[in-house]
Coordinates of C-alpha atoms in Angstrom, one line a residue:
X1 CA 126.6 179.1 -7.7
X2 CA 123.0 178.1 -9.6
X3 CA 120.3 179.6 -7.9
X4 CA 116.3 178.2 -9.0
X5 CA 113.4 180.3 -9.6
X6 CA 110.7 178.3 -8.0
X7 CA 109.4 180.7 -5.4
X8 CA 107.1 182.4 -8.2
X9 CA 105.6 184.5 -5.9
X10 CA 108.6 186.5 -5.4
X11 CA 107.4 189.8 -7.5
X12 CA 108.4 193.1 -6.6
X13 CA 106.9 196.6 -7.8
X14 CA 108.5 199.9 -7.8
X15 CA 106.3 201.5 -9.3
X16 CA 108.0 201.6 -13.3
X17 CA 106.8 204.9 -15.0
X18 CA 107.4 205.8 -18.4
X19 CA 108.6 209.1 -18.2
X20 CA 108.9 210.9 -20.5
X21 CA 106.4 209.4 -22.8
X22 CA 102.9 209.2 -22.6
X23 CA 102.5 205.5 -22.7
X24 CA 99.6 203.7 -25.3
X25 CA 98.7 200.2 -25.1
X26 CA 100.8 198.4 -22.4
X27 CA 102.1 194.2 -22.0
X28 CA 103.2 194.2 -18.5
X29 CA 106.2 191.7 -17.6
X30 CA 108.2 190.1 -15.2
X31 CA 111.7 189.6 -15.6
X32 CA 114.2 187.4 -13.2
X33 CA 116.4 188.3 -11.0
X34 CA 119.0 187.2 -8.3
X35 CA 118.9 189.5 -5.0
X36 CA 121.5 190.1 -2.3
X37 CA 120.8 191.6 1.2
X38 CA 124.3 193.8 1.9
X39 CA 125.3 196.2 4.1
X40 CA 126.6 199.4 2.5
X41 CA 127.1 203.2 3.6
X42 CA 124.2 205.4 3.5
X43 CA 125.1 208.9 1.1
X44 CA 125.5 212.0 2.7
X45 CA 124.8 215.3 1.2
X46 CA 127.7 217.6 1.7
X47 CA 127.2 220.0 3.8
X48 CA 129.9 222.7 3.1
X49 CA 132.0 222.9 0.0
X50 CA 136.0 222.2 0.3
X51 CA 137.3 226.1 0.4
X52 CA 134.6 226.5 3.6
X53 CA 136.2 223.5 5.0
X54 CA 139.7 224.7 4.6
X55 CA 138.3 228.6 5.9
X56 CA 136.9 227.0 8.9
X57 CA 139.4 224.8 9.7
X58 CA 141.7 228.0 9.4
X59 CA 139.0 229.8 12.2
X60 CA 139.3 227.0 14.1
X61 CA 143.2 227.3 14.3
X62 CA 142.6 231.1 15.4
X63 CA 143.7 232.4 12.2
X64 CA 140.8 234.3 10.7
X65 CA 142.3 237.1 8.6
X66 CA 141.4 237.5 5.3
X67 CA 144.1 238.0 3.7
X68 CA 146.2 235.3 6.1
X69 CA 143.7 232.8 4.8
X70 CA 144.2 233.8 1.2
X71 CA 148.1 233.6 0.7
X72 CA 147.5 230.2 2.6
X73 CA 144.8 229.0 0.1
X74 CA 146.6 230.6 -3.0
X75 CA 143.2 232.8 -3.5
X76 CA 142.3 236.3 -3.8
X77 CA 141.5 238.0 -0.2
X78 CA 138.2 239.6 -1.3
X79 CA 137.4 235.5 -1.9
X80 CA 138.4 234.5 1.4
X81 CA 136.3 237.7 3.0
X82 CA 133.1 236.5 1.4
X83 CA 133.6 233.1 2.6
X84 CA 134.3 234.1 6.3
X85 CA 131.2 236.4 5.2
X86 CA 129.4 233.0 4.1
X87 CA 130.1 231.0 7.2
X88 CA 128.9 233.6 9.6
X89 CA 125.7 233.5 7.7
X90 CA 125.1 229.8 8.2
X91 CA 125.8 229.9 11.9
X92 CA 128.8 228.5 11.1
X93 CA 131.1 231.6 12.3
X94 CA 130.2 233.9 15.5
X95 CA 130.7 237.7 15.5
X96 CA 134.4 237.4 15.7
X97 CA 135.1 234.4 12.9
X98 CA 135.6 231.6 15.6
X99 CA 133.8 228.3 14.8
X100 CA 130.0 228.1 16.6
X101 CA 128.9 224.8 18.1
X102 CA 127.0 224.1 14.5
X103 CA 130.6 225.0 12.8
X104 CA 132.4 222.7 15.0
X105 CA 129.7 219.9 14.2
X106 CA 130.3 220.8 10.1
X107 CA 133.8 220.4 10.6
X108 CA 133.5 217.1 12.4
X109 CA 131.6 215.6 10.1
X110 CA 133.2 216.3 7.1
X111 CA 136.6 215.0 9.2
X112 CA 134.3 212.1 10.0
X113 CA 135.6 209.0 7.6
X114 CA 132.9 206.9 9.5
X115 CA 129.5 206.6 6.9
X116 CA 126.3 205.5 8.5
X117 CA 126.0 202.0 7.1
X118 CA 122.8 201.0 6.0
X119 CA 120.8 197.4 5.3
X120 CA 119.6 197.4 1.7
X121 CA 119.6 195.0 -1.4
X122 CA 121.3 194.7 -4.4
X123 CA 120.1 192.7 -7.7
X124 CA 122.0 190.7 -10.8
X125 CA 120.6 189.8 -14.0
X126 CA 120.9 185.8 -14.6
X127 CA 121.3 186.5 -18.2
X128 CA 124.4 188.8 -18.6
X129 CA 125.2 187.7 -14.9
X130 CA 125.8 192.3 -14.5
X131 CA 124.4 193.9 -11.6
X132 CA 121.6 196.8 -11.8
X133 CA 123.1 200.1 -11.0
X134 CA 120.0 199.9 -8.3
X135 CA 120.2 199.8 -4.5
X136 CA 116.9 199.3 -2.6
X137 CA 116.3 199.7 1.5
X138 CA 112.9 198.4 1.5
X139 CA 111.5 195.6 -1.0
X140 CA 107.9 196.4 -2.2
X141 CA 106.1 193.0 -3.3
X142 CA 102.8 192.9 -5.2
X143 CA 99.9 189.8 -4.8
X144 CA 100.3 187.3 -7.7
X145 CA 98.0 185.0 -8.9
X146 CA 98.5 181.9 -11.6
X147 CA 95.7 180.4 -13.2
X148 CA 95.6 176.7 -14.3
X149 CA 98.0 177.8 -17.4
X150 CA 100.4 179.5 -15.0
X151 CA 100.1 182.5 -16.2
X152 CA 100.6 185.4 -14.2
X153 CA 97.9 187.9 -12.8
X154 CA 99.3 190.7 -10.8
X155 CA 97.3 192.8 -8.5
X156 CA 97.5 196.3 -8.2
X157 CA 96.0 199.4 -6.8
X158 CA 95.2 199.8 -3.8
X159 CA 93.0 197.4 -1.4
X160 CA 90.0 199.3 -1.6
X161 CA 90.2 200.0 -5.4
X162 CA 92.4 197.2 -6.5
X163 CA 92.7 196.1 -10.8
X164 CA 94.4 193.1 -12.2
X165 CA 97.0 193.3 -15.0
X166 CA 98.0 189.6 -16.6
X167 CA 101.9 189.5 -16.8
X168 CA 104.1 187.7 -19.5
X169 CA 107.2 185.5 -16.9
X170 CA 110.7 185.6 -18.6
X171 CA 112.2 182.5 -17.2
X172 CA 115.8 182.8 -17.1
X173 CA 118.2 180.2 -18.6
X174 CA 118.5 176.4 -17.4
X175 CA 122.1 177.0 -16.7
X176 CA 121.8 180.3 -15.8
X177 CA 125.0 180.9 -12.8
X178 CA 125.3 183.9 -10.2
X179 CA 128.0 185.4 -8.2
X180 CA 128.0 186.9 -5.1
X181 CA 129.1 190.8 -5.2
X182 CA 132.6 191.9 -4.1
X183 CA 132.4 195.0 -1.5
X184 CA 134.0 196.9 -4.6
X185 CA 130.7 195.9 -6.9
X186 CA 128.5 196.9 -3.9
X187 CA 130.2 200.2 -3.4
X188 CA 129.8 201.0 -7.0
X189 CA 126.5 200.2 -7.1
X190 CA 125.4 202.4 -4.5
X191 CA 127.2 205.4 -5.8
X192 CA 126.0 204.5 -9.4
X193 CA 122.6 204.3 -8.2
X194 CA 122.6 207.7 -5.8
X195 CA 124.2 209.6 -9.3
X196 CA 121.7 208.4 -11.6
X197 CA 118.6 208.9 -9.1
X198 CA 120.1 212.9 -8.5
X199 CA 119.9 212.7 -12.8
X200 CA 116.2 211.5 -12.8
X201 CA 115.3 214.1 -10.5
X202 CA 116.6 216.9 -12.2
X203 CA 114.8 215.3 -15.8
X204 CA 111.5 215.4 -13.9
X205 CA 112.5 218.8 -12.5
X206 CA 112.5 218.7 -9.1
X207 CA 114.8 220.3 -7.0
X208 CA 117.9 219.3 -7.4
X209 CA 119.4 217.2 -4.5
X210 CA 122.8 218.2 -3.1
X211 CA 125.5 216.1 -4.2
X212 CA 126.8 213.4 -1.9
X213 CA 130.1 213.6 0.7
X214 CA 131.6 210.2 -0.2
X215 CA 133.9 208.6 2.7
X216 CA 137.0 206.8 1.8
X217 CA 137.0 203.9 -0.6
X218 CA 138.7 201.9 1.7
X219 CA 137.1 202.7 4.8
X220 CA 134.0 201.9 3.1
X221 CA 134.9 198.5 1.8
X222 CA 136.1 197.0 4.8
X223 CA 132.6 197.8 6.6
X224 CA 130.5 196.2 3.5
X225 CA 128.9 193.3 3.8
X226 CA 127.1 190.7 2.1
X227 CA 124.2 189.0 4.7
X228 CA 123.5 186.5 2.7
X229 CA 125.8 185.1 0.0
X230 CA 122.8 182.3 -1.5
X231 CA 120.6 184.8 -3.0
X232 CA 117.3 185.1 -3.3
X233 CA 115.1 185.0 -6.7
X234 CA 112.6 187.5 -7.4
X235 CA 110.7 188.4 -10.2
X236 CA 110.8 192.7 -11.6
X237 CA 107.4 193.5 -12.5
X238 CA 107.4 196.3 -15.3
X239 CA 105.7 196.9 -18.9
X240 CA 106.6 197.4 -22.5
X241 CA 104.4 199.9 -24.1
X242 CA 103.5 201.7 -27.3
X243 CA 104.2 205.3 -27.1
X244 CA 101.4 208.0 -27.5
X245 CA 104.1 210.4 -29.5
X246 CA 104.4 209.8 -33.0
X247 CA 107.8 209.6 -33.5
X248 CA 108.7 207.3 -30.6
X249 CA 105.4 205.2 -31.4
X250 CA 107.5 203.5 -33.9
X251 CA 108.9 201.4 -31.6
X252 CA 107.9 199.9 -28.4
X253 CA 109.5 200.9 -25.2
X254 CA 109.9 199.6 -21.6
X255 CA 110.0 201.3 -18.3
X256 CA 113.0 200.8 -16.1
X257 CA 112.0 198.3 -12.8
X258 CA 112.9 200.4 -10.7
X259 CA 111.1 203.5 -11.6
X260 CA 113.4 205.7 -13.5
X261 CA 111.6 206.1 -16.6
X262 CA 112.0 204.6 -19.6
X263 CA 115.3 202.2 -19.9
X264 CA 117.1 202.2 -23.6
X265 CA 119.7 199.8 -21.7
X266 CA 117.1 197.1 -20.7
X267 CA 115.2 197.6 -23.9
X268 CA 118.5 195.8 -25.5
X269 CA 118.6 193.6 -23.1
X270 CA 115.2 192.5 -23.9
X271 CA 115.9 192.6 -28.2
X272 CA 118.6 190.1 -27.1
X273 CA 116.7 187.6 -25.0
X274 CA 114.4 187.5 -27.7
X275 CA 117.1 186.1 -30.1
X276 CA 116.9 182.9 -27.5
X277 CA 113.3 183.0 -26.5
X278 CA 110.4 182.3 -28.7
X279 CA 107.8 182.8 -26.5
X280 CA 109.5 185.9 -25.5
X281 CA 110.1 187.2 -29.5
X282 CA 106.2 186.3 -30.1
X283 CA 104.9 188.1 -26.9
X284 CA 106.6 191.7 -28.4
X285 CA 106.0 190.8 -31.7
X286 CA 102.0 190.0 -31.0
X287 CA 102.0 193.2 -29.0
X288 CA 103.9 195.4 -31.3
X289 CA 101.4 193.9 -33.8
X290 CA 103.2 192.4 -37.2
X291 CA 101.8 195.4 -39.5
X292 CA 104.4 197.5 -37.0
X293 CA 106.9 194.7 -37.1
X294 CA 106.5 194.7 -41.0
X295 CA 106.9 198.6 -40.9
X296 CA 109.6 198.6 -38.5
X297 CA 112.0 196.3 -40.6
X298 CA 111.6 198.8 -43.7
X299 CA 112.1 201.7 -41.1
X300 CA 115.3 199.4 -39.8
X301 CA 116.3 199.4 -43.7
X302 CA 116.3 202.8 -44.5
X303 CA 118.2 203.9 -41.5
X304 CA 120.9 201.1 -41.8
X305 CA 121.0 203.0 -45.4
X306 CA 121.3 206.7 -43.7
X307 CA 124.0 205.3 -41.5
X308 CA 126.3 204.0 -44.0
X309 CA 125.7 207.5 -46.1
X310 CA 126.2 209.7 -42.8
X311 CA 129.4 207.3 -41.9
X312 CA 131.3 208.1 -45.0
X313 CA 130.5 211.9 -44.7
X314 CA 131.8 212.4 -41.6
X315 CA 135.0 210.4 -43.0
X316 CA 135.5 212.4 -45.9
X317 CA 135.0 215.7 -43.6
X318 CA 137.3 215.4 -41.2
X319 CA 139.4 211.6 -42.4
X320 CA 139.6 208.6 -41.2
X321 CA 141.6 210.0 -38.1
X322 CA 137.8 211.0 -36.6
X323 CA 137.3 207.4 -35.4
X324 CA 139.9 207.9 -33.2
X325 CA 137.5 209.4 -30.8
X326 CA 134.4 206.4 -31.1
X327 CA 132.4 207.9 -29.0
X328 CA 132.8 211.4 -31.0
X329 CA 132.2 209.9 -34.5
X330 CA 128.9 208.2 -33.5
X331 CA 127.7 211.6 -31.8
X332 CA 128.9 213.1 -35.3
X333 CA 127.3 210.4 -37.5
X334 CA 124.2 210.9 -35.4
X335 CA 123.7 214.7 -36.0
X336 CA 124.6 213.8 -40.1
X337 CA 121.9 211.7 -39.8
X338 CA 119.3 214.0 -38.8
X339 CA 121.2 216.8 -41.0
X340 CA 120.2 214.5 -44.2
X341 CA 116.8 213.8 -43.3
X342 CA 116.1 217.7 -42.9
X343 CA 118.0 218.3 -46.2
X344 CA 115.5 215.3 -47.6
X345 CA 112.4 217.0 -46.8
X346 CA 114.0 220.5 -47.7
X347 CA 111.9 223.3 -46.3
X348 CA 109.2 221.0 -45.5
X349 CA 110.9 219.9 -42.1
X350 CA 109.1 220.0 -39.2
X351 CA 110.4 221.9 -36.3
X352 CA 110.9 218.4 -34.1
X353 CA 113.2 217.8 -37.3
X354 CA 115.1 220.8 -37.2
X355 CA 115.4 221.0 -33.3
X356 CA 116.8 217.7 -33.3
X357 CA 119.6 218.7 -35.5
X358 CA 120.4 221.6 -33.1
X359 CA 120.3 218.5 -30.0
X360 CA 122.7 216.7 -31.8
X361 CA 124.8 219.2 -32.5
X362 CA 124.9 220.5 -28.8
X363 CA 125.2 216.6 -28.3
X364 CA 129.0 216.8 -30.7
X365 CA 130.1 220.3 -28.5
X366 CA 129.5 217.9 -25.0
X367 CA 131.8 215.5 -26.5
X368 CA 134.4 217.6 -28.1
X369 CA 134.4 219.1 -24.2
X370 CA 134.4 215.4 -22.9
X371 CA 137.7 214.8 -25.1
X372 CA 139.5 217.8 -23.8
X373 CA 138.4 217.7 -20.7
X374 CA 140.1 214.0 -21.0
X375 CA 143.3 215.4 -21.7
X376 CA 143.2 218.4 -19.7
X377 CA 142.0 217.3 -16.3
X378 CA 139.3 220.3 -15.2
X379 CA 138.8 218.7 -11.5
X380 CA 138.9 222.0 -8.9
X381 CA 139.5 224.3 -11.3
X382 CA 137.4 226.6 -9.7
X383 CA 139.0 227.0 -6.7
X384 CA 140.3 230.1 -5.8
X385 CA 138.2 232.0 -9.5
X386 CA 134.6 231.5 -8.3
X387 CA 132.5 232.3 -5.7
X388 CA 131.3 228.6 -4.5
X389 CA 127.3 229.8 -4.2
X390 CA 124.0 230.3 -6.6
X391 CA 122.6 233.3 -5.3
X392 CA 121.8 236.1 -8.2
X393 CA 124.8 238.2 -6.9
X394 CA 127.5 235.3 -6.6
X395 CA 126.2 234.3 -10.4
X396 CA 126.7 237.7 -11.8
X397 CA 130.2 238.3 -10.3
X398 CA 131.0 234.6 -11.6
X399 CA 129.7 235.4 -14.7
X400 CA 132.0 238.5 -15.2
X401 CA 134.7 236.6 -13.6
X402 CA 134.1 233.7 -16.8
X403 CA 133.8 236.8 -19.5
X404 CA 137.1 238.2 -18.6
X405 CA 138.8 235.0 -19.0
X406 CA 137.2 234.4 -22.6
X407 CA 138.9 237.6 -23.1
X408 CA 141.9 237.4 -22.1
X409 CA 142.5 233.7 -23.9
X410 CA 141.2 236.3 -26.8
X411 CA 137.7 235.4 -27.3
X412 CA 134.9 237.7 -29.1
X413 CA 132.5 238.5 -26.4
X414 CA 129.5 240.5 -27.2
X415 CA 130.0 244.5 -27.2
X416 CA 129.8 245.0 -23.2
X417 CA 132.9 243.0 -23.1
X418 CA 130.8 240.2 -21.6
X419 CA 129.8 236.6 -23.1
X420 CA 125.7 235.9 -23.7
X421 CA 124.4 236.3 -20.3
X422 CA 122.8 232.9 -20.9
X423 CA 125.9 231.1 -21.5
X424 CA 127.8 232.5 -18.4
X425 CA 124.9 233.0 -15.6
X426 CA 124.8 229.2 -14.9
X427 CA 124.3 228.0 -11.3
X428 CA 127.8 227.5 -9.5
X429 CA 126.7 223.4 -8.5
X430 CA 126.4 222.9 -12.3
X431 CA 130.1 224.5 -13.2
X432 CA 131.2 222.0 -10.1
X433 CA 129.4 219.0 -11.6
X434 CA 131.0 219.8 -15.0
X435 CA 134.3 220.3 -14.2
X436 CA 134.7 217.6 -10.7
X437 CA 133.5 214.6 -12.5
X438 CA 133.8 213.1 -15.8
X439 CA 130.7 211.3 -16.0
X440 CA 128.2 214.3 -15.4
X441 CA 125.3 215.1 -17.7
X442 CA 126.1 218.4 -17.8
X443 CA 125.0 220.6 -20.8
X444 CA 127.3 222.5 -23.1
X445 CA 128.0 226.0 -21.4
X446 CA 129.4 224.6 -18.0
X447 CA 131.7 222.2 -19.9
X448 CA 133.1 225.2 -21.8
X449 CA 133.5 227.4 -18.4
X450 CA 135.2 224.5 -17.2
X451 CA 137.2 224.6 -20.2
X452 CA 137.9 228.2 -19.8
X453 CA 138.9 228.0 -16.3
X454 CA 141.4 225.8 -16.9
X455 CA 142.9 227.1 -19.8
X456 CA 143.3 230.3 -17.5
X457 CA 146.2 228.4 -15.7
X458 CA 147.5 226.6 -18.5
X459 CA 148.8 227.7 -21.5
X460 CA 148.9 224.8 -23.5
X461 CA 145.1 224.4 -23.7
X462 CA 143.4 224.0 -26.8
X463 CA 141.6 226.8 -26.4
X464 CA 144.5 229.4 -26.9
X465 CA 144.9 227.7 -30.4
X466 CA 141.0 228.0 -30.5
X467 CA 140.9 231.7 -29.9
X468 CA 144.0 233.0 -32.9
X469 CA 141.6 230.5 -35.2
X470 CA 138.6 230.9 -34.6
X471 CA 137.3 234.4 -32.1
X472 CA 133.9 233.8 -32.4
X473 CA 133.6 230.4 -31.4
X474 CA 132.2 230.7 -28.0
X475 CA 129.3 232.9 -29.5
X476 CA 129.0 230.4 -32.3
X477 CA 127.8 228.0 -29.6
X478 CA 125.6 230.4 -28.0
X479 CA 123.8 230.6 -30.4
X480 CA 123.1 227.0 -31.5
X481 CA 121.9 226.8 -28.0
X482 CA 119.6 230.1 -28.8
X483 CA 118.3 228.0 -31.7
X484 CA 117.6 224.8 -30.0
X485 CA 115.4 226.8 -27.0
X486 CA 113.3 228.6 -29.7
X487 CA 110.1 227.6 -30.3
X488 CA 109.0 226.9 -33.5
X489 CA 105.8 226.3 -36.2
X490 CA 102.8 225.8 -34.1
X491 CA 104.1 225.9 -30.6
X492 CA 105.5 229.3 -31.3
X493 CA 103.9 231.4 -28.5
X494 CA 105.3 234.8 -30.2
X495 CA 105.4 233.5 -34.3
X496 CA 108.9 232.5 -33.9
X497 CA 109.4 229.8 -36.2
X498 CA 113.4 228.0 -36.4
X499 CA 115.4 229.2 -39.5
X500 CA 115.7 226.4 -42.1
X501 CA 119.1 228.0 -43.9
X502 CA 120.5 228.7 -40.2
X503 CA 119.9 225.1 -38.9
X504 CA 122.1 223.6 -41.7
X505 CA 124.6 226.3 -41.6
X506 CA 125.0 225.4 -37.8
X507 CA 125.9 222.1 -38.9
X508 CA 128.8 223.3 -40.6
X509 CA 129.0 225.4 -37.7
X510 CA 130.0 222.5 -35.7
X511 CA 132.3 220.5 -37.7
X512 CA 134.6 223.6 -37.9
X513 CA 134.3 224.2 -34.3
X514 CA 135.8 220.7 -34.2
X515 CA 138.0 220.6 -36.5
X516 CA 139.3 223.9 -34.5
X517 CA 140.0 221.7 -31.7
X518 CA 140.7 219.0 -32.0
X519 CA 142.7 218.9 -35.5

């Protein structure tokens, strides 16, 4: 199927901001794309959490003892008393555990495999023919006008206090092909979409939006739909930019169409469209001005340089057997990287420097965690350990829950018997995340709970090994956390001011926390 772009009038605006920088001067454009009205299921937040279901579901059988529900569930009674406790406080549970009308209605709706479906669009690049992890219910279209060069002028603003922008058109390729979405495409696209805008939330920090009850796969796919299989071509209107910050000022930078900050992803889509388009190339390179360009490739030099150098350190530190895990050694040649640089400029770094070392270096600990959790499957292993709610009081008992089990495995903890309250009082929706689904953004300390949890019930874990070798390691990774939260040079509020020595002994730090286990 060859669809044409002659409707230029086509543009849609959603608003592209460039958080988190502070964007300088600005080259608005408009980049092509092929759209597809579909029908797909609406998300729904989750209302209860699976051990409620299962309590309620109990109540609603007329068995509502504690301890009835417990041996059932394979959990500790005082767990299954605080969740009967739990439900009554919602409504859900009357006086005598039965199931109110609003508990009946929870249950009901999670037995419900029958998602609202909803009308919305999806969109595919023409270039790599892949689809943008973006589903939109309502199209937003901004005036256009050409002048006798066709070029573009977009209006913005609002109508009483409207400004023009002039917009560079990327026209797509002559032979440029699109395919209409399978129900499985549109599916993942809505999911993809709903997961990435509950991520851009939390980034901004908002509150963070309850995670979604999603139906049955195939329930879901037979009810998608594609209304209109020709599709429609529309223009993105967003904008390259120079950032304010110094460091990220290097380089230009483009908001995402859709409005979730800056893209990295669409960036290098755009680098490779400029390999085929001239006008394209000159556009960024006139913008990015050539005394930047001319900067830029000596700045590309040096790092190809660092890279190489970082590459074979890693390689000689842990052998050739580390690029095994590809995702691991570029997280590991990333943090050598900035290790070097701060070694370059001695005690001279800046903080930004050194902080960025202690990033990457959290950035290695995710993916060690990522590996194992690969190999160890962490999904529910919370169930029937934790207390499924972020209230101050569920977080303290979950923390002590956590500390015991470092100790047991045969952890150091600090001298109350107890892990750094910072690493173990995390929010119970963030040990879920970590431990349900592989793909979660989560930091450090609830990968390693999950990690702990699990290695509770199994006594193969790496983290048995871990604890003979190497005691200390959980407080090891406490405190490169410590170090990355503190404050430093001139933005100390107290003086505080990042140890030089302690940044680079936290690299090494972090290779033998690797090396622990892993090798």
């Amino acid at each position: 199927m060859v669809a044409a772009f002659r409707d230029y009038k086509n543009v849609l605006f959603f608003d592209p901001y460039p958080y988190p920088h502070k964007p300088g001067k600005r080259e608005y454009i408009l980049w092509p794309a092929y759209m597809f009205q579909v029908v797909a299921p609406e998300p729904r937040p989750r209302q209860i959490n699976l051990l409620q279901k299962h309590v309620l579901n109990f109540c609603e059988a007329g068995i509502n003892n504690a301890q009835k529900i417990a041996s059932f569930l394979g959990i500790e009674w005082e767990l299954a008393g605080y969740i009967l406790l739990e439900l009554q406080s919602m409504a859900a549970l009357d006086d005598d555990f039965l199931p109110t009308k609003a508990g009946k209605e929870l249950l009901a709706e999670e037995k419900a495999d029958n998602p609202r479906m909803v009308s919305g669009y999806v969109f595919q690049d023409p270039f790599t023919g892949k689809y943008w992890p973006r589903f939109v219910s309502e199209l937003l279209y901004v005036d256009v006008e050409y002048d006798i060069k066709a070029r573009a002028r977009l209006k913005l603003g609002t109508q009483g206090k409207p400004w023009y922008e002039n917009a560079f058109q990327v026209f797509p390729k002559n032979n440029a092909t699109c395919a209409t979405p399978y129900p499985e495409d549109i599916l993942k696209i809505v999911r993809l979409h709903r997961r990435q805008y509950r991520i851009w939330k939390k980034q901004r920090g908002n509150e963070e939006i309850p995670e979604d009850r999603e139906a049955d796969n195939a329930s879901c796919i037979q009810k998608i739909a594609v209304i209109n299989r020709d599709p429609t071509s529309v223009w993105l209107a967003t904008y390259v930019y120079l950032p304010q910050d110094i460091q990220d000022g290097a380089c230009w930078q483009v908001c995402d169409p859709f409005g979730f900050g800056f893209s990295r992803k669409f960036r290098e889509d755009i680098e490779r469209r400029m390999k085929e388009d001239e006008n394209l190339h000159k556009k960024i390179r006139d913008f990015s001005g050539s005394l930047l360009e001319e900067q830029s490739m000596q700045l590309v030099e040096m790092v190809r340089r660092m890279h190489q150098e970082a590459s074979a350190r890693v390689e000689d530190e842990f052998s050739i057997a580390i690029r095994d895990y590809e995702d691991l050694f570029e997280l590991l040649v990333e943090l050598e990287e900035a290790n070097l640089e701060i070694k370059l400029s001695n005690r001279d770094a800046s903080s930004g420097k050194m902080k960025s070392v202690l990033t990457k270096s959290q950035n290695v600990l995710e993916g060690v965690f990522q590996i194992i959790q690969e190999q160890f499957p962490t999904k529910s292993c919370w169930q029937g350990i934790l207390i499924a709610q972020n209230g101050s009081q569920e977080k303290r008992y979950n923390a002590s829950i956590i500390s015991q089990i470092a100790f047991q495995i045969g952890f150091s903890t600090e001298k109350d018997g107890r892990l750094p309250e910072n690493m173990v009082y995390v929010p119970f929706g963030k040990i879920k995340n970590a431990a349900d689904y592989e793909d979660n953004h989560q930091s450090v300390n609830p990968r390693v709970i999950a990690a702990l949890l699990t290695a509770h019930r199994s006594n193969n874990h790496p983290l048995h090994k871990a604890a003979q070798k190497f005691p200390d390691m959980l407080l090891q990774i406490h405190r490169i956390s410590q170090l990355r939260n503190q404050r430093g040079d001139a933005h100390a509020s107290k003086g505080e001011k990042i140890p030089f020595q302690e940044v680079l002994s936290q690299v090494e730090m972090v290779y033998r926390i690797v090396k622990t286990l892993l090798f």
